[in-house]
Structure formats: C-alpha cells, structure tokens
Amino acid sequence: SRGQDTLEAELKSGDFSAIASVPAGKSTGAHEAFVLEPKKALEKFESIKPQILSREFESQKDFDYFLISLDATQNKQNLGANLILVLSLAWARLKAKSENKELFEYIRNN
C-alpha cells in the first residue's frame, strides 16, 4: 500500500468468511475510475450496507451489477472504484469458499 491506508472488507455467510484488501492506485489519470479516501469509503459502505444485507445474490455478476447500480456513475465517483472492488473481491472469495473451490476456479466459472 506504499504507506497509504488500504481498504479491507470481510464478508460472512453462515460458517464462511472472506477478507479482501484493495490499495489506492499509484497513478490516477483523467480517465480512471474514482478512488475514495478510506474514511469516506467506510461512510459510503455504512450507507449501502442495509441494501446489501437485505438482498440475495444469485451470482458474482448479480452482486457486481448491484454495486455498480448503487453507484450509478460512469467513473464510480459515488461509491468509489476501490470500495466496489474490495467488496466484489471479498464476495468472490466468500463464494469460492462456500462452494469449496479455489478462487481461480470460481472466477473461471462465473
């Protein structure tokens, strides 16, 4: 993380849990997705947490599209690409564990 704060997410479902972390990108060009400061990302997460917990997701695509729809901007300036990515990766790891698969197997099949 080059001495900068990094986002970390832990998702739990039943007996399974998974952790993911995502640092801010090193370079941020004019056309890159927006990155939130970790404190702001945490605030955003708290605001969407009830919506995430109240839904059942059928697939990785369903989960990712849901996050993207909550953001509702082209450059991810509402939720931040880093928050969307850390939640997506934690979800993928959680689903892989729950399906008794390696992460690459889960990703390959989803």
PDB file of C-alpha atoms in Angstrom, residues 15-95:
ATOM      1  CA  ASP A  15     -19.820 -20.708   8.576  1.00  0.00           C
ATOM      2  CA  PHE A  16     -17.769 -18.936   5.929  1.00  0.00           C
ATOM      3  CA  SER A  17     -15.905 -15.643   5.897  1.00  0.00           C
ATOM      4  CA  ALA A  18     -13.569 -13.992   3.422  1.00  0.00           C
ATOM      5  CA  ILE A  19     -11.299 -10.963   3.510  1.00  0.00           C
ATOM      6  CA  ALA A  20     -10.073  -8.775   0.672  1.00  0.00           C
ATOM      7  CA  SER A  21      -7.983  -5.619   0.605  1.00  0.00           C
ATOM      8  CA  VAL A  22      -7.509  -3.014  -2.096  1.00  0.00           C
ATOM      9  CA  PRO A  23      -4.960  -0.176  -2.051  1.00  0.00           C
ATOM     10  CA  ALA A  24      -5.445   3.073  -3.913  1.00  0.00           C
ATOM     11  CA  GLY A  25      -3.934   3.047  -7.389  1.00  0.00           C
ATOM     12  CA  LYS A  26      -0.464   4.544  -7.809  1.00  0.00           C
ATOM     13  CA  SER A  27      -1.432   6.786 -10.694  1.00  0.00           C
ATOM     14  CA  THR A  28      -4.787   8.408 -11.220  1.00  0.00           C
ATOM     15  CA  GLY A  29      -5.306   9.726 -14.717  1.00  0.00           C
ATOM     16  CA  ALA A  30      -8.211  11.769 -16.013  1.00  0.00           C
ATOM     17  CA  HIS A  31      -9.982   8.701 -17.408  1.00  0.00           C
ATOM     18  CA  GLU A  32      -9.503   6.344 -14.480  1.00  0.00           C
ATOM     19  CA  ALA A  33     -12.213   5.324 -12.054  1.00  0.00           C
ATOM     20  CA  PHE A  34     -12.641   7.466  -8.964  1.00  0.00           C
ATOM     21  CA  VAL A  35     -10.987   6.322  -5.711  1.00  0.00           C
ATOM     22  CA  LEU A  36     -12.426   7.304  -2.336  1.00  0.00           C
ATOM     23  CA  GLU A  37     -10.351   8.069   0.721  1.00  0.00           C
ATOM     24  CA  PRO A  38     -10.709   5.099   3.116  1.00  0.00           C
ATOM     25  CA  LYS A  39     -12.673   7.095   5.717  1.00  0.00           C
ATOM     26  CA  LYS A  40     -15.159   8.252   3.066  1.00  0.00           C
ATOM     27  CA  ALA A  41     -15.384   4.719   1.647  1.00  0.00           C
ATOM     28  CA  LEU A  42     -16.296   3.422   5.106  1.00  0.00           C
ATOM     29  CA  GLU A  43     -19.037   6.041   5.375  1.00  0.00           C
ATOM     30  CA  LYS A  44     -20.354   5.046   1.946  1.00  0.00           C
ATOM     31  CA  PHE A  45     -20.275   1.384   2.911  1.00  0.00           C
ATOM     32  CA  GLU A  46     -22.297   2.051   6.059  1.00  0.00           C
ATOM     33  CA  SER A  47     -24.897   3.815   3.915  1.00  0.00           C
ATOM     34  CA  ILE A  48     -25.287   0.871   1.490  1.00  0.00           C
ATOM     35  CA  LYS A  49     -24.815  -1.963   3.988  1.00  0.00           C
ATOM     36  CA  PRO A  50     -28.566  -2.382   4.699  1.00  0.00           C
ATOM     37  CA  GLN A  51     -29.266  -2.679   0.967  1.00  0.00           C
ATOM     38  CA  ILE A  52     -26.595  -5.346   0.563  1.00  0.00           C
ATOM     39  CA  LEU A  53     -27.750  -7.331   3.586  1.00  0.00           C
ATOM     40  CA  SER A  54     -31.390  -7.256   2.532  1.00  0.00           C
ATOM     41  CA  ARG A  55     -30.747  -8.966  -0.822  1.00  0.00           C
ATOM     42  CA  GLU A  56     -29.977 -12.449  -2.031  1.00  0.00           C
ATOM     43  CA  PHE A  57     -27.461 -12.523  -4.859  1.00  0.00           C
ATOM     44  CA  GLU A  58     -27.611 -15.271  -7.461  1.00  0.00           C
ATOM     45  CA  SER A  59     -24.134 -14.796  -8.906  1.00  0.00           C
ATOM     46  CA  GLN A  60     -20.970 -12.732  -8.935  1.00  0.00           C
ATOM     47  CA  LYS A  61     -22.394 -10.802 -11.846  1.00  0.00           C
ATOM     48  CA  ASP A  62     -25.569 -10.085  -9.861  1.00  0.00           C
ATOM     49  CA  PHE A  63     -23.532  -8.803  -6.888  1.00  0.00           C
ATOM     50  CA  ASP A  64     -21.224  -6.675  -9.048  1.00  0.00           C
ATOM     51  CA  TYR A  65     -24.061  -5.184 -11.100  1.00  0.00           C
ATOM     52  CA  PHE A  66     -25.905  -4.358  -7.899  1.00  0.00           C
ATOM     53  CA  LEU A  67     -22.903  -2.396  -6.591  1.00  0.00           C
ATOM     54  CA  ILE A  68     -22.488  -0.637  -9.931  1.00  0.00           C
ATOM     55  CA  SER A  69     -26.186   0.270  -9.973  1.00  0.00           C
ATOM     56  CA  LEU A  70     -25.919   1.702  -6.453  1.00  0.00           C
ATOM     57  CA  ASP A  71     -23.032   3.866  -7.612  1.00  0.00           C
ATOM     58  CA  ALA A  72     -24.898   4.982 -10.746  1.00  0.00           C
ATOM     59  CA  THR A  73     -21.985   6.957 -12.207  1.00  0.00           C
ATOM     60  CA  GLN A  74     -19.692   6.139 -15.109  1.00  0.00           C
ATOM     61  CA  ASN A  75     -16.438   6.792 -13.247  1.00  0.00           C
ATOM     62  CA  LYS A  76     -17.544   5.277  -9.893  1.00  0.00           C
ATOM     63  CA  GLN A  77     -17.423   8.659  -8.118  1.00  0.00           C
ATOM     64  CA  ASN A  78     -20.300   7.836  -5.752  1.00  0.00           C
ATOM     65  CA  LEU A  79     -19.060   4.605  -4.130  1.00  0.00           C
ATOM     66  CA  GLY A  80     -15.509   4.679  -5.431  1.00  0.00           C
ATOM     67  CA  ALA A  81     -13.873   2.004  -7.542  1.00  0.00           C
ATOM     68  CA  ASN A  82     -11.842   0.882  -4.542  1.00  0.00           C
ATOM     69  CA  LEU A  83     -14.948   0.203  -2.420  1.00  0.00           C
ATOM     70  CA  ILE A  84     -16.693  -1.604  -5.280  1.00  0.00           C
ATOM     71  CA  LEU A  85     -13.577  -3.684  -5.980  1.00  0.00           C
ATOM     72  CA  VAL A  86     -12.883  -4.667  -2.366  1.00  0.00           C
ATOM     73  CA  LEU A  87     -16.498  -5.773  -1.879  1.00  0.00           C
ATOM     74  CA  SER A  88     -16.500  -7.665  -5.182  1.00  0.00           C
ATOM     75  CA  LEU A  89     -13.265  -9.482  -4.356  1.00  0.00           C
ATOM     76  CA  ALA A  90     -14.422 -10.358  -0.833  1.00  0.00           C
ATOM     77  CA  TRP A  91     -17.707 -11.666  -2.302  1.00  0.00           C
ATOM     78  CA  ALA A  92     -15.816 -13.798  -4.841  1.00  0.00           C
ATOM     79  CA  ARG A  93     -13.592 -15.247  -2.123  1.00  0.00           C
ATOM     80  CA  LEU A  94     -16.613 -15.941   0.089  1.00  0.00           C
ATOM     81  CA  LYS A  95     -18.487 -17.696  -2.716  1.00  0.00           C
TER      82      LYS A  95
END
